[in-house]
PDB file of C-alpha atoms in Angstrom:
ATOM      1  CA  MET A 429      -8.200  12.303 -27.929  1.00 36.00           C
ATOM      2  CA  ASN A 430      -7.425  16.021 -28.393  1.00 36.00           C
ATOM      3  CA  LEU A 431     -10.450  16.910 -26.286  1.00 34.00           C
ATOM      4  CA  PHE A 432      -9.208  14.581 -23.557  1.00 34.00           C
ATOM      5  CA  LYS A 433      -5.779  16.219 -23.640  1.00 37.00           C
ATOM      6  CA  ASN A 434      -7.305  19.697 -23.454  1.00 38.00           C
ATOM      7  CA  VAL A 435      -9.431  18.765 -20.476  1.00 36.00           C
ATOM      8  CA  ILE A 436      -6.466  17.272 -18.649  1.00 38.00           C
ATOM      9  CA  THR A 437      -4.272  20.275 -19.476  1.00 39.00           C
ATOM     10  CA  CYS A 438      -6.865  22.681 -18.085  1.00 38.00           C
ATOM     11  CA  CYS A 439      -7.293  20.619 -14.925  1.00 42.00           C
ATOM     12  CA  VAL A 440      -3.530  20.379 -14.407  1.00 38.00           C
ATOM     13  CA  ALA A 441      -3.134  24.121 -14.931  1.00 40.00           C
ATOM     14  CA  TYR A 442      -5.812  24.753 -12.303  1.00 37.00           C
ATOM     15  CA  ALA A 443      -3.974  22.514  -9.845  1.00 39.00           C
ATOM     16  CA  ALA A 444      -0.646  24.180 -10.600  1.00 41.00           C
ATOM     17  CA  MET A 445      -2.126  27.621  -9.844  1.00 35.00           C
ATOM     18  CA  ALA A 446      -3.628  26.351  -6.617  1.00 39.00           C
ATOM     19  CA  CYS A 447      -0.306  24.806  -5.633  1.00 42.00           C
ATOM     20  CA  ALA A 448       1.652  27.980  -6.377  1.00 36.00           C
ATOM     21  CA  ALA A 449      -0.815  30.042  -4.372  1.00 34.00           C
ATOM     22  CA  THR A 450      -0.787  27.909  -1.250  1.00 44.00           C
ATOM     23  CA  ASP A 451       2.410  25.857  -1.061  1.00 52.00           C
ATOM     24  CA  SER A 452       5.879  26.993  -0.032  1.00 76.00           C
ATOM     25  CA  VAL A 453       7.269  23.466   0.408  1.00 87.00           C
ATOM     26  CA  ALA A 454       9.684  21.998  -2.154  1.00 92.00           C
ATOM     27  CA  HIS A 455      10.569  18.299  -2.223  1.00 96.00           C
ATOM     28  CA  ARG A 456      12.954  15.939  -3.963  1.00 96.00           C
ATOM     29  CA  PHE A 457      11.133  12.719  -4.719  1.00 97.00           C
ATOM     30  CA  LEU A 458      10.973   9.570  -6.790  1.00 97.00           C
ATOM     31  CA  TYR A 459       7.756   7.882  -7.843  1.00 98.00           C
ATOM     32  CA  SER A 460       6.386   5.018  -9.879  1.00 98.00           C
ATOM     33  CA  ASP A 461       4.233   6.168 -12.809  1.00 98.00           C
ATOM     34  CA  PHE A 462       1.856   3.244 -13.200  1.00 97.00           C
ATOM     35  CA  MET A 463       0.179   4.433 -16.411  1.00 96.00           C
ATOM     36  CA  ASN A 464       3.405   5.079 -18.328  1.00 97.00           C
ATOM     37  CA  ARG A 465       5.455   2.231 -16.809  1.00 97.00           C
ATOM     38  CA  LYS A 466       8.388   4.250 -15.550  1.00 97.00           C
ATOM     39  CA  ILE A 467      10.114   5.573 -12.442  1.00 98.00           C
ATOM     40  CA  VAL A 468      10.540   9.332 -12.265  1.00 97.00           C
ATOM     41  CA  TYR A 469      12.816  11.587 -10.196  1.00 97.00           C
ATOM     42  CA  VAL A 470      11.839  15.222  -9.544  1.00 96.00           C
ATOM     43  CA  ASP A 471      13.674  17.960  -7.634  1.00 95.00           C
ATOM     44  CA  GLU A 472      11.415  20.964  -7.099  1.00 93.00           C
ATOM     45  CA  THR A 473      14.359  23.083  -5.970  1.00 91.00           C
ATOM     46  CA  LYS A 474      15.996  22.835  -9.423  1.00 89.00           C
ATOM     47  CA  LYS A 475      14.168  23.736 -12.602  1.00 78.00           C
ATOM     48  CA  ASP A 476      15.628  21.024 -14.813  1.00 76.00           C
ATOM     49  CA  ALA A 477      16.169  18.287 -12.222  1.00 80.00           C
ATOM     50  CA  TYR A 478      14.169  15.482 -13.815  1.00 88.00           C
ATOM     51  CA  LYS A 479      15.132  11.889 -14.610  1.00 94.00           C
ATOM     52  CA  GLU A 480      13.191   8.829 -15.653  1.00 96.00           C
ATOM     53  CA  ALA A 481      13.706   5.153 -16.374  1.00 97.00           C
ATOM     54  CA  PHE A 482      11.212   3.091 -18.328  1.00 98.00           C
ATOM     55  CA  LEU A 483      10.115  -0.319 -17.058  1.00 98.00           C
ATOM     56  CA  PRO A 484       9.138  -3.468 -18.970  1.00 97.00           C
ATOM     57  CA  GLU A 485       6.019  -3.790 -16.761  1.00 96.00           C
ATOM     58  CA  VAL A 486       3.964  -1.686 -14.385  1.00 97.00           C
ATOM     59  CA  ALA A 487       5.303  -1.337 -10.837  1.00 98.00           C
ATOM     60  CA  PHE A 488       3.059  -1.394  -7.775  1.00 98.00           C
ATOM     61  CA  ASP A 489       5.793  -0.614  -5.266  1.00 98.00           C
ATOM     62  CA  LEU A 490       9.170   1.036  -4.728  1.00 98.00           C
ATOM     63  CA  THR A 491      11.362   0.345  -1.705  1.00 98.00           C
ATOM     64  CA  ARG A 492      14.787   1.590  -0.719  1.00 96.00           C
ATOM     65  CA  CYS A 493      17.679  -0.617   0.375  1.00 94.00           C
ATOM     66  CA  TRP A 494      21.027   0.711   1.517  1.00 85.00           C
ATOM     67  CA  PRO A 495      21.483   4.447   1.016  1.00 85.00           C
ATOM     68  CA  ASN A 496      21.522   4.403  -2.774  1.00 93.00           C
ATOM     69  CA  ARG A 497      19.652   1.338  -4.021  1.00 97.00           C
ATOM     70  CA  LEU A 498      16.062   1.108  -5.238  1.00 98.00           C
ATOM     71  CA  VAL A 499      13.961  -2.068  -5.440  1.00 98.00           C
ATOM     72  CA  VAL A 500      11.164  -1.999  -8.017  1.00 98.00           C
ATOM     73  CA  ALA A 501       8.547  -4.741  -7.912  1.00 98.00           C
ATOM     74  CA  GLN A 502       7.787  -6.340 -11.292  1.00 98.00           C
ATOM     75  CA  ARG A 503       5.289  -8.997 -12.319  1.00 98.00           C
ATOM     76  CA  TYR A 504       7.705 -11.932 -12.129  1.00 98.00           C
ATOM     77  CA  GLY A 505      10.099 -10.545  -9.532  1.00 98.00           C
ATOM     78  CA  CYS A 506      11.894  -7.266  -8.994  1.00 98.00           C
ATOM     79  CA  ARG A 507      14.641  -4.991 -10.319  1.00 98.00           C
ATOM     80  CA  LEU A 508      17.484  -3.348  -8.393  1.00 98.00           C
ATOM     81  CA  TYR A 509      18.498   0.174  -9.468  1.00 98.00           C
ATOM     82  CA  ASP A 510      21.121   2.714  -8.549  1.00 97.00           C
ATOM     83  CA  ILE A 511      19.006   5.585  -7.191  1.00 95.00           C
ATOM     84  CA  GLU A 512      21.280   8.406  -8.309  1.00 93.00           C
ATOM     85  CA  LYS A 513      21.443   7.391 -11.982  1.00 94.00           C
ATOM     86  CA  LEU A 514      18.331   5.175 -12.185  1.00 97.00           C
ATOM     87  CA  ARG A 515      20.626   2.550 -13.674  1.00 97.00           C
ATOM     88  CA  LEU A 516      19.572  -1.117 -13.626  1.00 98.00           C
ATOM     89  CA  LEU A 517      21.997  -3.225 -11.565  1.00 97.00           C
ATOM     90  CA  SER A 518      20.368  -6.646 -11.290  1.00 97.00           C
ATOM     91  CA  GLU A 519      17.070  -8.456 -11.574  1.00 98.00           C
ATOM     92  CA  ILE A 520      15.146 -11.384 -10.123  1.00 98.00           C
ATOM     93  CA  LYS A 521      12.810 -12.897 -12.717  1.00 98.00           C
ATOM     94  CA  ASP A 522      11.012 -16.048 -11.617  1.00 98.00           C
ATOM     95  CA  VAL A 523       8.255 -17.209 -13.936  1.00 98.00           C
ATOM     96  CA  GLU A 524       8.208 -20.617 -12.267  1.00 98.00           C
ATOM     97  CA  HIS A 525       7.024 -19.456  -8.835  1.00 98.00           C
ATOM     98  CA  LEU A 526       5.518 -15.993  -9.340  1.00 98.00           C
ATOM     99  CA  LYS A 527       2.232 -15.081 -11.053  1.00 98.00           C
ATOM    100  CA  TYR A 528       1.872 -11.345 -10.342  1.00 97.00           C
ATOM    101  CA  ALA A 529       4.242  -9.859  -7.780  1.00 98.00           C
ATOM    102  CA  THR A 530       3.282  -6.444  -6.380  1.00 98.00           C
ATOM    103  CA  SER A 531       5.837  -5.689  -3.641  1.00 98.00           C
ATOM    104  CA  ALA A 532       9.490  -6.498  -2.988  1.00 98.00           C
ATOM    105  CA  THR A 533      11.923  -5.830  -0.146  1.00 98.00           C
ATOM    106  CA  ARG A 534      15.643  -6.490   0.001  1.00 98.00           C
ATOM    107  CA  LEU A 535      17.090  -6.852   3.497  1.00 97.00           C
ATOM    108  CA  PRO A 536      20.580  -5.698   4.575  1.00 94.00           C
ATOM    109  CA  ASP A 537      21.815  -9.307   4.483  1.00 95.00           C
ATOM    110  CA  GLY A 538      20.966  -9.492   0.757  1.00 96.00           C
ATOM    111  CA  ARG A 539      17.868 -11.683   0.994  1.00 98.00           C
ATOM    112  CA  THR A 540      14.873 -10.539  -1.062  1.00 98.00           C
ATOM    113  CA  PHE A 541      11.215 -11.085  -0.173  1.00 98.00           C
ATOM    114  CA  ILE A 542       8.526 -10.764  -2.838  1.00 99.00           C
ATOM    115  CA  LEU A 543       4.773 -10.534  -2.267  1.00 98.00           C
ATOM    116  CA  ASP A 544       2.770 -12.424  -4.880  1.00 98.00           C
ATOM    117  CA  GLY A 545      -0.965 -12.585  -4.174  1.00 97.00           C
ATOM    118  CA  PRO A 546      -1.566 -14.745  -1.077  1.00 97.00           C
ATOM    119  CA  ALA A 547       2.097 -15.626  -0.526  1.00 98.00           C
ATOM    120  CA  ILE A 548       5.524 -14.196   0.283  1.00 98.00           C
ATOM    121  CA  HIS A 549       8.505 -15.756  -1.512  1.00 98.00           C
ATOM    122  CA  GLU A 550      12.041 -15.607  -0.146  1.00 98.00           C
ATOM    123  CA  TYR A 551      15.190 -15.443  -2.312  1.00 98.00           C
ATOM    124  CA  SER A 552      18.862 -15.828  -1.431  1.00 98.00           C
ATOM    125  CA  PRO A 553      21.363 -12.969  -1.937  1.00 97.00           C
ATOM    126  CA  ASP A 554      22.240 -14.456  -5.337  1.00 96.00           C
ATOM    127  CA  GLY A 555      18.573 -14.483  -6.399  1.00 97.00           C
ATOM    128  CA  LYS A 556      17.752 -18.155  -5.907  1.00 98.00           C
ATOM    129  CA  TRP A 557      14.251 -19.113  -4.731  1.00 98.00           C
ATOM    130  CA  ILE A 558      14.189 -20.478  -1.147  1.00 98.00           C
ATOM    131  CA  ARG A 559      10.619 -20.845   0.066  1.00 98.00           C
ATOM    132  CA  LYS A 560       6.973 -19.784  -0.171  1.00 98.00           C
ATOM    133  CA  ILE A 561       4.939 -18.767   2.885  1.00 98.00           C
ATOM    134  CA  THR A 562       1.128 -18.475   2.898  1.00 98.00           C
ATOM    135  CA  PHE A 563      -1.300 -17.062   5.470  1.00 98.00           C
ATOM    136  CA  GLY A 564      -4.755 -18.553   4.963  1.00 96.00           C
ATOM    137  CA  ASP A 565      -7.852 -17.401   3.101  1.00 95.00           C
ATOM    138  CA  ARG A 566      -8.022 -13.847   4.498  1.00 92.00           C
ATOM    139  CA  VAL A 567      -4.745 -12.738   2.907  1.00 97.00           C
ATOM    140  CA  LYS A 568      -5.631 -12.412  -0.777  1.00 94.00           C
ATOM    141  CA  GLN A 569      -5.616  -9.891  -3.634  1.00 96.00           C
ATOM    142  CA  THR A 570      -2.688  -8.204  -1.944  1.00 98.00           C
ATOM    143  CA  ARG A 571      -0.797  -5.029  -2.793  1.00 98.00           C
ATOM    144  CA  ILE A 572       2.063  -3.901  -0.518  1.00 98.00           C
ATOM    145  CA  MET A 573       4.111  -5.475   2.270  1.00 98.00           C
ATOM    146  CA  ARG A 574       6.280  -3.707   4.825  1.00 98.00           C
ATOM    147  CA  PHE A 575       8.661  -5.325   7.284  1.00 98.00           C
ATOM    148  CA  THR A 576       8.372  -3.944  10.812  1.00 98.00           C
ATOM    149  CA  ASP A 577      10.623  -3.489  13.843  1.00 96.00           C
ATOM    150  CA  ARG A 578       8.357  -5.983  15.641  1.00 95.00           C
ATOM    151  CA  GLY A 579       9.642  -8.926  13.605  1.00 96.00           C
ATOM    152  CA  THR A 580       6.434  -9.028  11.563  1.00 98.00           C
ATOM    153  CA  VAL A 581       5.281  -8.078   8.083  1.00 98.00           C
ATOM    154  CA  LEU A 582       2.279  -5.872   7.257  1.00 98.00           C
ATOM    155  CA  ILE A 583       0.341  -6.803   4.115  1.00 98.00           C
ATOM    156  CA  GLY A 584      -2.386  -4.844   2.337  1.00 98.00           C
ATOM    157  CA  ALA A 585      -4.974  -7.578   1.723  1.00 96.00           C
ATOM    158  CA  TYR A 586      -8.016  -6.347  -0.241  1.00 95.00           C
ATOM    159  CA  THR A 587     -10.418  -5.182   2.523  1.00 95.00           C
ATOM    160  CA  GLY A 588      -7.908  -4.732   5.333  1.00 97.00           C
ATOM    161  CA  PHE A 589      -4.393  -5.285   6.582  1.00 98.00           C
ATOM    162  CA  ALA A 590      -2.794  -8.404   7.998  1.00 98.00           C
ATOM    163  CA  GLU A 591       0.171  -8.413  10.363  1.00 98.00           C
ATOM    164  CA  VAL A 592       1.927 -11.731   9.811  1.00 98.00           C
ATOM    165  CA  VAL A 593       4.966 -13.708  10.920  1.00 98.00           C
ATOM    166  CA  LEU A 594       7.147 -15.725   8.552  1.00 98.00           C
ATOM    167  CA  ASP A 595       7.082 -18.820  10.758  1.00 98.00           C
ATOM    168  CA  GLU A 596       6.835 -22.112   8.890  1.00 96.00           C
ATOM    169  CA  SER A 597       6.281 -24.043  12.120  1.00 97.00           C
ATOM    170  CA  LEU A 598       2.778 -22.528  12.348  1.00 98.00           C
ATOM    171  CA  LEU A 599      -0.296 -23.345  10.302  1.00 98.00           C
ATOM    172  CA  PRO A 600      -0.948 -20.659   7.646  1.00 98.00           C
ATOM    173  CA  GLU A 601      -3.910 -19.112   9.521  1.00 97.00           C
ATOM    174  CA  LYS A 602      -1.866 -18.920  12.746  1.00 98.00           C
ATOM    175  CA  ARG A 603       0.785 -16.826  11.007  1.00 98.00           C
ATOM    176  CA  VAL A 604      -1.684 -13.901  10.991  1.00 98.00           C
ATOM    177  CA  ARG A 605      -1.065 -12.123  14.305  1.00 97.00           C
ATOM    178  CA  ALA A 606      -3.547  -9.267  13.783  1.00 98.00           C
ATOM    179  CA  TRP A 607      -6.158  -8.085  11.289  1.00 97.00           C
ATOM    180  CA  PHE A 608      -7.204  -4.473  10.679  1.00 98.00           C
ATOM    181  CA  GLN A 609     -10.481  -4.135   8.789  1.00 96.00           C
ATOM    182  CA  LEU A 610     -10.962  -0.905   6.869  1.00 95.00           C
ATOM    183  CA  PRO A 611     -14.404   0.730   7.088  1.00 90.00           C
ATOM    184  CA  GLY A 612     -16.943   0.998   4.283  1.00 85.00           C
ATOM    185  CA  GLU A 613     -16.478  -0.440   0.817  1.00 77.00           C
ATOM    186  CA  ALA A 614     -12.689  -0.585   0.932  1.00 86.00           C
ATOM    187  CA  ARG A 615     -11.035  -2.555  -1.865  1.00 93.00           C
ATOM    188  CA  TYR A 616      -7.381  -3.179  -2.637  1.00 96.00           C
ATOM    189  CA  CYS A 617      -6.144  -1.685   0.621  1.00 97.00           C
ATOM    190  CA  TYR A 618      -2.616  -0.578  -0.101  1.00 98.00           C
ATOM    191  CA  GLN A 619       0.012   0.183   2.528  1.00 98.00           C
ATOM    192  CA  ALA A 620       0.298   0.082   6.327  1.00 98.00           C
ATOM    193  CA  GLU A 621       3.071   1.079   8.731  1.00 98.00           C
ATOM    194  CA  TRP A 622       3.384   1.151  12.516  1.00 98.00           C
ATOM    195  CA  GLN A 623       4.090   4.587  13.994  1.00 97.00           C
ATOM    196  CA  LYS A 624       6.221   5.519  17.002  1.00 95.00           C
ATOM    197  CA  ASP A 625       3.099   6.277  19.054  1.00 96.00           C
ATOM    198  CA  GLY A 626       1.862   2.699  18.630  1.00 97.00           C
ATOM    199  CA  THR A 627      -0.809   3.460  16.031  1.00 98.00           C
ATOM    200  CA  LEU A 628      -1.083   1.918  12.580  1.00 98.00           C
ATOM    201  CA  LEU A 629      -1.237   4.274   9.609  1.00 98.00           C
ATOM    202  CA  THR A 630      -2.861   2.944   6.428  1.00 98.00           C
ATOM    203  CA  THR A 631      -4.074   3.928   2.959  1.00 98.00           C
ATOM    204  CA  GLY A 632      -7.365   2.509   1.774  1.00 97.00           C
ATOM    205  CA  GLY A 633      -6.987   2.072  -1.971  1.00 97.00           C
ATOM    206  CA  TYR A 634     -10.458   2.586  -3.460  1.00 96.00           C
ATOM    207  CA  LEU A 635     -11.418   3.970  -0.067  1.00 96.00           C
ATOM    208  CA  PRO A 636      -9.310   7.077  -0.816  1.00 97.00           C
ATOM    209  CA  GLU A 637      -8.525   7.945   2.776  1.00 97.00           C
ATOM    210  CA  VAL A 638      -5.724   7.818   5.294  1.00 98.00           C
ATOM    211  CA  VAL A 639      -6.974   5.697   8.186  1.00 97.00           C
ATOM    212  CA  ARG A 640      -5.256   5.464  11.565  1.00 98.00           C
ATOM    213  CA  PHE A 641      -5.865   2.425  13.793  1.00 98.00           C
ATOM    214  CA  ALA A 642      -5.193   1.754  17.455  1.00 98.00           C
ATOM    215  CA  ALA A 643      -3.214  -1.407  18.185  1.00 97.00           C
ATOM    216  CA  ASP A 644      -6.471  -3.212  19.043  1.00 97.00           C
ATOM    217  CA  GLY A 645      -7.945  -2.499  15.595  1.00 96.00           C
ATOM    218  CA  LYS A 646     -10.151   0.445  16.567  1.00 97.00           C
ATOM    219  CA  VAL A 647     -10.311   3.213  13.948  1.00 97.00           C
ATOM    220  CA  LEU A 648      -8.971   6.426  15.500  1.00 97.00           C
ATOM    221  CA  SER A 649      -9.162   8.832  12.554  1.00 97.00           C
ATOM    222  CA  ARG A 650      -9.886   9.092   8.833  1.00 97.00           C
ATOM    223  CA  PHE A 651      -9.121  11.904   6.418  1.00 97.00           C
ATOM    224  CA  GLN A 652      -8.628  12.828   2.760  1.00 98.00           C
ATOM    225  CA  ALA A 653      -7.727  15.965   0.834  1.00 98.00           C
ATOM    226  CA  THR A 654     -10.306  18.569  -0.176  1.00 97.00           C
ATOM    227  CA  GLN A 655      -9.432  18.936  -3.847  1.00 96.00           C
ATOM    228  CA  PRO A 656     -10.510  21.594  -6.374  1.00 95.00           C
ATOM    229  CA  GLU A 657     -13.780  21.120  -8.223  1.00 95.00           C
ATOM    230  CA  GLY A 658     -13.390  18.494 -10.935  1.00 94.00           C
ATOM    231  CA  PHE A 659     -10.510  16.756  -9.165  1.00 96.00           C
ATOM    232  CA  SER A 660     -10.759  13.373  -7.494  1.00 95.00           C
ATOM    233  CA  ASN A 661      -9.392  11.498  -4.514  1.00 97.00           C
ATOM    234  CA  TYR A 662      -9.577   8.315  -6.551  1.00 97.00           C
ATOM    235  CA  PHE A 663      -7.245   5.732  -4.978  1.00 97.00           C
ATOM    236  CA  TYR A 664      -4.867   6.358  -2.066  1.00 98.00           C
ATOM    237  CA  ALA A 665      -1.851   4.131  -2.681  1.00 98.00           C
ATOM    238  CA  GLY A 666       1.744   4.235  -1.381  1.00 98.00           C
ATOM    239  CA  PHE A 667       2.865   6.694   1.258  1.00 98.00           C
ATOM    240  CA  GLN A 668       5.845   7.845   3.293  1.00 98.00           C
ATOM    241  CA  VAL A 669       5.992   9.413   6.740  1.00 98.00           C
ATOM    242  CA  LEU A 670       8.516  12.263   6.825  1.00 97.00           C
ATOM    243  CA  PRO A 671      10.832  13.005   9.798  1.00 96.00           C
ATOM    244  CA  ASN A 672       8.580  15.901  10.855  1.00 95.00           C
ATOM    245  CA  GLY A 673       5.598  13.556  11.141  1.00 96.00           C
ATOM    246  CA  ASN A 674       3.891  14.648   7.935  1.00 97.00           C
ATOM    247  CA  LEU A 675       2.587  12.058   5.500  1.00 97.00           C
ATOM    248  CA  VAL A 676       3.030  12.127   1.708  1.00 98.00           C
ATOM    249  CA  VAL A 677       0.491  10.001  -0.193  1.00 98.00           C
ATOM    250  CA  ALA A 678       0.286   8.969  -3.857  1.00 98.00           C
ATOM    251  CA  ASN A 679      -3.209   9.523  -5.256  1.00 98.00           C
ATOM    252  CA  TRP A 680      -3.408   7.015  -8.121  1.00 98.00           C
ATOM    253  CA  THR A 681      -5.858   8.153 -10.802  1.00 97.00           C
ATOM    254  CA  GLY A 682      -6.171   5.379 -13.367  1.00 96.00           C
ATOM    255  CA  HIS A 683      -4.666   2.538 -15.359  1.00 95.00           C
ATOM    256  CA  SER A 684      -4.372   4.499 -18.610  1.00 93.00           C
ATOM    257  CA  GLY A 685      -5.684   7.492 -20.523  1.00 91.00           C
ATOM    258  CA  ARG A 686      -9.010   5.697 -20.957  1.00 92.00           C
ATOM    259  CA  ASP A 687      -9.902   5.802 -17.261  1.00 93.00           C
ATOM    260  CA  PHE A 688      -7.666   8.672 -16.123  1.00 95.00           C
ATOM    261  CA  ARG A 689      -9.214  10.950 -13.482  1.00 94.00           C
ATOM    262  CA  PRO A 690      -7.773  14.402 -12.716  1.00 96.00           C
ATOM    263  CA  GLY A 691      -6.508  14.831  -9.186  1.00 97.00           C
ATOM    264  CA  TRP A 692      -3.510  15.985  -7.194  1.00 98.00           C
ATOM    265  CA  LYS A 693      -0.939  13.257  -7.756  1.00 98.00           C
ATOM    266  CA  LEU A 694       1.058  13.581  -4.513  1.00 98.00           C
ATOM    267  CA  ILE A 695      -0.442  15.034  -1.344  1.00 98.00           C
ATOM    268  CA  GLU A 696       1.303  15.911   1.916  1.00 98.00           C
ATOM    269  CA  PHE A 697      -0.777  15.878   5.086  1.00 98.00           C
ATOM    270  CA  ALA A 698       0.084  17.205   8.536  1.00 97.00           C
ATOM    271  CA  PRO A 699      -0.686  14.689  11.333  1.00 95.00           C
ATOM    272  CA  ASP A 700      -4.096  16.334  11.835  1.00 95.00           C
ATOM    273  CA  GLY A 701      -5.061  15.765   8.179  1.00 97.00           C
ATOM    274  CA  LYS A 702      -4.455  19.299   6.926  1.00 97.00           C
ATOM    275  CA  VAL A 703      -2.984  19.465   3.406  1.00 98.00           C
ATOM    276  CA  VAL A 704       0.354  21.311   3.505  1.00 97.00           C
ATOM    277  CA  TRP A 705       1.682  20.481   0.009  1.00 97.00           C
ATOM    278  CA  HIS A 706       0.468  18.917  -3.208  1.00 97.00           C
ATOM    279  CA  TRP A 707       2.087  18.207  -6.550  1.00 97.00           C
ATOM    280  CA  ASN A 708       0.820  17.758 -10.070  1.00 94.00           C
ATOM    281  CA  ALA A 709       2.164  18.118 -13.613  1.00 91.00           C
ATOM    282  CA  GLU A 710       0.772  17.560 -17.095  1.00 88.00           C
ATOM    283  CA  TRP A 711       3.270  14.746 -17.611  1.00 92.00           C
ATOM    284  CA  ALA A 712       2.906  13.228 -14.131  1.00 94.00           C
ATOM    285  CA  GLY A 713       0.978  10.125 -15.218  1.00 96.00           C
ATOM    286  CA  THR A 714      -0.533   8.126 -12.355  1.00 97.00           C
ATOM    287  CA  PRO A 715       1.819   7.769  -9.351  1.00 98.00           C
ATOM    288  CA  ASN A 716       1.128   4.849  -7.039  1.00 98.00           C
ATOM    289  CA  SER A 717       4.334   4.569  -4.978  1.00 98.00           C
ATOM    290  CA  LEU A 718       6.893   7.135  -3.870  1.00 98.00           C
ATOM    291  CA  ILE A 719      10.097   7.907  -1.993  1.00 98.00           C
ATOM    292  CA  VAL A 720      10.713  11.422  -0.642  1.00 98.00           C
ATOM    293  CA  PHE A 721      14.368  12.337  -0.046  1.00 95.00           C
ATOM    294  CA  ASP A 722      13.960  15.336   2.279  1.00 84.00           C
TER     295      ASP A 722
END
């Protein structure tokens, strides 16, 4: 165990030196540490600006609702936090309908939608279960969902991404409006979001790349970070597109200390794929979802 810690410390120190030598960007951000089951706030502009809140279970996804509320997906539902203090406000826990939820979104009207494997479950503003919507055999082993301005929902579904509608009048298979197949041996595809230019930006999970699609499903570009020797692009998970068009990606590196792989934890790419910022720390754990505040 001591040898493992020494190796990780050396690798982290190497990354910190590389970061200090190349990066002038400083961010305020919040992320889910999968390995240590907590949410963490960091402000790079202030030396001691660090907060954390421990979770009862691992979290696959973080989403923001209203200016100062955070939704954290949990196995049997989700938790609502005050972002500023990381204080728990309320919780949906539904062991009757949910088996392993991985993503949750709360809409402005108070309704909550939770992704659980092949289905999306809807809850009323007071947390009561309303309905379950499925999408056929292709939508399985899912990770993250994102509501779109098109009236659809994007779902990471193992080898690709499904764009679906929550229309109970249609047969499950007909609710899938489009399918985007990732190249190669992609598994557990993570997050997808439509961009203003009409392209679809995605992260490939165990295909640790950012992949951009045209609306017709054609792959337009693929890129990943060139990391220092001994570091790994292991699993590209949650991401956020910043107002300047840059993309910040969480590079998840393992379930626990047993399978931990050194690598930059958060990576910021310019639209052309150039790395403009990266972040690491000895205590960083394994981020898999993030929110950047600047």
